[in-house]
Amino acid sequence: MKKVTLAQGSGGAAMQQLIAGLFMREFANPLLLEMEDQARIPLQQLATQGDRLAFSTDSYVIDPLFFPGGDIGKLAICGTANDIAVSGAIPRWFSCGFILEEGLEMALLERIVSSMAQTAVAAGISIVTGDTKVVPRGAADKIFINTSGLGAIPQELDWGLSRIQPGDVILTSGTLGDHGATLLNLREALGMAGELVSDCAVLTALIQSLRHQPGVRALRDATRGGVNAVAHEFAAASGCGIELNESALPVKPAVRGVCELLGLDALNFANEGKLIIVAARDAAEQLIAALQQHPLGRDAAIIGEVVTQPGVRLVGFYGIRRSLDLPYTEPMPRIC
Amino acid sequence: MKKVTLAQGSGGAAMQQLIAGLFMREFANPLLLEMEDQARIPLQQLATQGDRLAFSTDSYVIDPLFFPGGDIGKLAICGTANDIAVSGAIPRWFSCGFILEEGLEMALLERIVSSMAQTAVAAGISIVTGDTKVVPRGAADKIFINTSGLGAIPQELDWGLSRIQPGDVILTSGTLGDHGATLLNLREALGMAGELVSDCAVLTALIQSLRHQPGVRALRDATRGGVNAVAHEFAAASGCGIELNESALPVKPAVRGVCELLGLDALNFANEGKLIIVAARDAAEQLIAALQQHPLGRDAAIIGEVVTQPGVRLVGFYGIRRSLDLPYTEPMPRIC
């Protein structure tokens, strides 16, 4: 079976062959094929889409590489796309940096690259520049991927943390904790099957459905640290409090099962395809309706509100409030 | 001694503390401090500098982390800056993705981050967005860094591989192989001291000194694979031949020493602060003079020419031509 070799990261002929035979073939697009040291994107193309460039980066180190609902390649497109898309921009141009371990099976690399390429094409994203490093056996675990992404933010949009105010409500675009619970189930060999699937998805279309709706203040995708981490970011940036309504949180039964088994809270689990939205209260119902039009927003719900008293709290079934701390650490490393 | 923990990559409070206490402090700039999921760069700022966005990425996996002339942090700025700068753009906005191994000494991370920050500030670069992952002990070797960079290419510049033509000459901005020889000396414990120093440097100012000079066709910085790899890229893209003049190649005595000791060729060694320039023959002398005005271009020289007969050749001391193949692999992994 063919394996990745150190030569393929060395800058010599073996690397040229890997680039031409795999990356150029799978990611083929005019900007990439120019083969310069940098992609060159006409500013005119950006200017027709908006007035600010959105720029974000993430490295992906997830273990295992393949999981129900996705793989590291798909994740490396979805995660960075969503970090761009929550600004209101349409993610368009990506870079991609591979760190490969010597001995990685070529067939595995090809599956991952092909998954990246498919996810990117489906989302209208072009991988326009890249880099490949190979490290000796044992110096990395199989494969790490970095993607950085670009898109333009439409002039009329000003979604951001600074717009959050007391009286606003908090929405989610769907069920919480699916990605984290799926990975926990796999890694801890909990044996829960069937229903546990990562929600890993590009959210551009869902977010664009909000573009012409009034009342959106700020958007985040709730990844590492889950909804809890996002609620703390909202609270810290605005100086307001965030209160989440326990009975309103949409959580799938299988995810609830994992939580109960391990004594963990789905609010802290990573999602890879869920929005948390702060919105004006009088716009909320219409935003929920708009989200539910889209397959990725079917389970959209109002889950909380912004209040003046600082802090993040969970409002329980009998109206009892308890403080929701940001845990020092999440249950599991290498979740994304 | 304080060490990096898995908690610091988990999306919880420990990660927030690392980001606030180290990255935000060292990299502080207004775009980064907005704390959105993406940096937002006004297109107007780009448009005043050029008409095309230059976008490039590189991951840095060098071993050892510190070497004469630099460290992985400095390298992670220089390498990506130069990939942008060879387009004629001024590198301005960077992303930064860290992959850290659990147990890495915090003091080491702080030295590296501080070196990155210093190199960036000196080069006019802002790190505007970032990501941190921590993997369990043994899943990565200490620290890997990805940087992606952006700049705008001035409207009047059209440097690129497509402009290379027979009759052009090849220039270097200085001595060849310094970075590769320095790393080989360290890693193979050859014991050569003193003179061996990596040439790791940001080349923006040197390249900008060429901006108003006529006759520049294409620029590359000769990193992995050395001048030989760049010559092959020039040859492949243009369909022309590249002939390098053996007696004209500037190589420091200590680098020559490493080559002779190991039976290797400095043409294949990585550089981290050297330009290879294709230029119109009648402009060459003036370009050399312009380069030599700058401390990083003091040893600039004409080292070869573009000819019609395809292939890459070395012209020896008695005018004897031998074919210069691109080696299947470079002498050493993790050179950058």
XYZ file of C-alpha atoms in Angstrom, chain A residues 15-301:
287
model
C 6.635 16.900 -3.831
C 5.927 18.284 -7.300
C 4.376 14.933 -8.211
C 2.150 14.898 -5.109
C 1.013 18.463 -5.781
C 0.342 17.890 -9.469
C -1.118 14.407 -9.082
C -3.392 15.014 -6.114
C -3.907 18.606 -4.953
C -3.951 20.297 -8.365
C -6.246 17.603 -9.731
C -8.732 17.672 -6.855
C -8.715 21.404 -6.142
C -8.330 22.524 -9.793
C -9.319 26.160 -10.360
C -7.803 28.969 -12.456
C -6.183 30.883 -9.573
C -4.525 27.756 -8.154
C -3.297 26.626 -11.556
C -1.366 29.861 -12.085
C 1.288 28.238 -9.856
C 2.574 31.498 -8.415
C 3.763 31.639 -4.792
C 0.549 33.484 -3.986
C -3.009 33.518 -5.300
C -3.943 36.814 -6.961
C -7.585 37.782 -6.498
C -8.877 40.860 -8.363
C -10.130 43.385 -5.784
C -12.915 44.209 -8.215
C -14.385 40.746 -7.559
C -14.388 41.434 -3.832
C -15.798 44.944 -4.224
C -18.891 43.673 -6.055
C -19.724 41.553 -2.989
C -19.072 43.906 -0.126
C -16.915 46.598 1.419
C -14.967 44.669 4.066
C -12.785 41.587 3.658
C -13.580 38.820 6.191
C -10.461 36.731 6.990
C -10.293 33.744 9.343
C -8.138 30.685 10.047
C -8.450 27.334 11.824
C -6.262 24.283 12.209
C -7.965 20.888 12.313
C -6.464 18.097 14.417
C -9.569 15.953 14.943
C -9.215 12.318 15.994
C -10.552 10.030 14.557
C -10.183 11.351 10.998
C -13.516 9.887 9.888
C -16.729 10.043 11.916
C -20.481 9.768 11.269
C -21.413 12.879 9.309
C -17.975 13.881 8.137
C -14.194 13.670 8.155
C -11.270 16.019 8.776
C -11.358 17.230 5.159
C -15.033 18.186 5.201
C -14.584 19.733 8.649
C -11.629 21.836 7.465
C -13.890 23.476 4.885
C -17.035 23.768 7.042
C -15.322 25.189 10.117
C -13.491 28.003 8.377
C -16.406 28.695 6.011
C -18.696 29.208 8.991
C -16.243 31.534 10.738
C -16.370 33.723 7.608
C -20.078 33.302 6.953
C -21.225 34.486 10.398
C -20.004 37.972 9.424
C -22.539 37.932 6.582
C -19.808 37.389 3.975
C -19.989 34.556 1.466
C -16.810 32.463 1.934
C -15.089 32.228 -1.462
C -11.308 31.786 -1.426
C -9.425 29.381 0.839
C -5.835 28.465 1.521
C -4.980 24.983 2.681
C -1.894 23.826 4.607
C -1.298 20.118 5.170
C 1.015 18.661 7.798
C 1.361 14.953 7.007
C 3.021 12.207 9.010
C 5.478 10.034 7.125
C 3.799 6.669 6.556
C 0.235 8.018 6.249
C -1.578 5.835 3.735
C -1.920 7.626 0.415
C -5.414 6.180 0.007
C -6.460 7.897 3.243
C -4.970 11.215 2.132
C -6.756 10.912 -1.200
C -10.111 10.284 0.509
C -9.614 13.313 2.742
C -8.536 15.607 -0.094
C -11.428 14.427 -2.225
C -13.872 15.113 0.617
C -12.405 18.629 1.044
C -12.723 19.274 -2.668
C -16.346 18.087 -2.795
C -17.347 20.139 0.239
C -15.629 23.210 -1.181
C -17.206 22.906 -4.627
C -20.674 22.400 -3.126
C -20.191 25.571 -1.052
C -18.825 27.692 -3.919
C -15.363 27.825 -2.327
C -12.098 27.691 -4.308
C -8.857 26.507 -2.721
C -6.509 28.978 -4.362
C -3.188 28.503 -2.556
C -1.636 25.787 -0.431
C 1.331 24.203 1.305
C 2.384 20.654 2.179
C 4.789 19.562 4.878
C 5.730 15.983 5.757
C 7.219 15.264 9.195
C 8.961 12.042 10.258
C 6.933 9.189 11.729
C 5.898 10.070 15.290
C 6.335 13.840 14.893
C 2.620 14.318 14.086
C -0.453 12.105 14.303
C -1.397 11.216 10.703
C -2.678 14.539 9.331
C -3.345 18.095 10.443
C -5.018 20.608 8.130
C -5.080 24.389 8.325
C -7.489 26.397 6.225
C -7.726 30.168 6.031
C -10.633 31.762 4.246
C -11.744 34.983 2.629
C -15.041 36.581 1.648
C -16.495 40.090 1.414
C -19.023 41.440 3.922
C -21.990 43.164 2.217
C -22.000 46.883 2.818
C -25.442 46.971 4.449
C -24.567 44.364 7.102
C -23.112 45.224 10.476
C -23.518 42.075 12.520
C -21.207 42.074 15.498
C -20.771 41.737 19.239
C -20.965 45.502 19.779
C -24.666 45.527 18.770
C -25.871 43.200 21.537
C -28.228 44.924 24.016
C -30.500 44.036 26.940
C -33.925 42.861 25.789
C -32.483 40.970 22.801
C -33.211 37.261 22.510
C -30.902 34.328 21.753
C -31.750 31.885 18.957
C -30.187 28.615 17.894
C -30.491 27.275 14.367
C -30.973 23.697 15.609
C -30.157 20.900 18.027
C -27.151 21.277 20.294
C -24.138 19.092 20.946
C -24.421 16.673 18.017
C -20.782 16.918 16.918
C -19.312 16.646 20.402
C -21.572 13.759 21.410
C -20.773 11.878 18.183
C -17.042 12.180 18.821
C -17.384 11.261 22.499
C -19.409 8.179 21.584
C -16.725 7.091 19.104
C -13.726 7.820 21.288
C -15.118 6.517 24.565
C -16.638 3.529 22.728
C -20.002 4.185 24.395
C -21.674 2.038 21.780
C -24.587 4.399 21.073
C -25.307 4.064 17.383
C -27.642 5.231 14.685
C -28.819 8.614 15.748
C -25.469 10.159 16.634
C -24.246 12.096 13.599
C -22.024 15.175 13.497
C -23.829 18.295 12.315
C -20.747 19.338 10.308
C -22.097 21.576 7.504
C -21.407 24.819 5.649
C -23.942 27.376 6.902
C -23.570 30.020 4.197
C -27.005 29.494 2.642
C -28.730 29.433 6.023
C -26.978 32.642 7.063
C -27.695 34.354 3.759
C -31.404 33.693 4.377
C -31.058 36.158 7.297
C -29.337 38.812 5.224
C -32.447 40.765 4.337
C -34.188 40.197 7.675
C -34.210 43.067 10.178
C -33.197 42.645 13.799
C -30.080 40.432 13.590
C -27.453 41.758 16.032
C -24.680 39.149 16.090
C -24.010 35.597 14.919
C -21.604 32.902 16.012
C -21.210 29.258 15.111
C -20.970 27.339 18.374
C -17.879 25.131 17.954
C -15.319 24.290 20.691
C -16.770 25.145 24.074
C -20.305 24.900 22.697
C -23.166 27.301 23.320
C -21.781 28.026 26.773
C -18.552 29.486 25.342
C -20.509 31.615 22.857
C -22.809 32.867 25.642
C -19.728 33.904 27.619
C -18.304 35.723 24.588
C -21.606 37.562 24.124
C -21.686 38.466 27.821
C -18.051 39.602 27.968
C -18.247 41.711 24.809
C -21.555 43.411 25.677
C -21.231 43.759 29.439
C -24.767 42.326 29.602
C -26.007 39.031 31.012
C -27.114 36.023 29.015
C -29.883 33.794 30.367
C -30.543 30.480 28.637
C -33.853 28.726 29.137
C -33.169 25.083 30.038
C -36.524 23.778 28.798
C -36.093 25.486 25.411
C -32.753 23.916 24.494
C -33.201 21.534 21.558
C -31.128 18.417 22.253
C -31.585 15.083 20.459
C -32.419 12.071 22.669
C -29.188 10.283 21.722
C -27.135 13.351 22.672
C -29.039 13.576 25.957
C -28.170 9.897 26.466
C -24.435 10.562 26.093
C -24.697 13.489 28.509
C -26.504 11.438 31.150
C -24.114 8.516 30.768
C -21.075 10.725 31.307
C -22.546 13.403 33.554
C -21.790 16.118 30.989
C -23.762 19.069 29.671
C -24.627 19.414 25.954
C -24.217 23.181 26.353
C -20.468 22.584 26.507
C -20.319 20.241 23.510
C -18.886 21.369 20.199
C -21.206 21.895 17.250
C -19.987 22.171 13.665
C -23.138 23.379 11.957
C -25.131 25.453 14.416
C -25.660 29.179 14.681
C -26.258 31.104 17.850
C -27.932 34.382 16.959
C -28.631 37.470 19.028
C -31.686 39.275 17.674
C -34.082 42.064 18.532
C -37.009 40.565 20.415
C -39.666 41.800 17.983
C -37.808 40.251 15.034
C -37.326 36.835 16.620
C -40.437 35.033 15.366
C -39.768 36.104 11.792
C -36.128 35.026 12.029
C -37.143 31.610 13.384
C -39.576 31.272 10.465
C -36.820 32.212 7.995
C -34.385 29.699 9.536
C -36.961 26.909 9.517
C -37.446 27.331 5.762
C -33.960 25.885 5.358
C -33.155 22.174 5.981
C -30.254 23.168 8.281
C -32.552 25.418 10.339
C -35.540 23.093 10.789
C -35.088 22.885 14.579
C -34.433 26.605 15.102
C -35.671 27.883 18.444
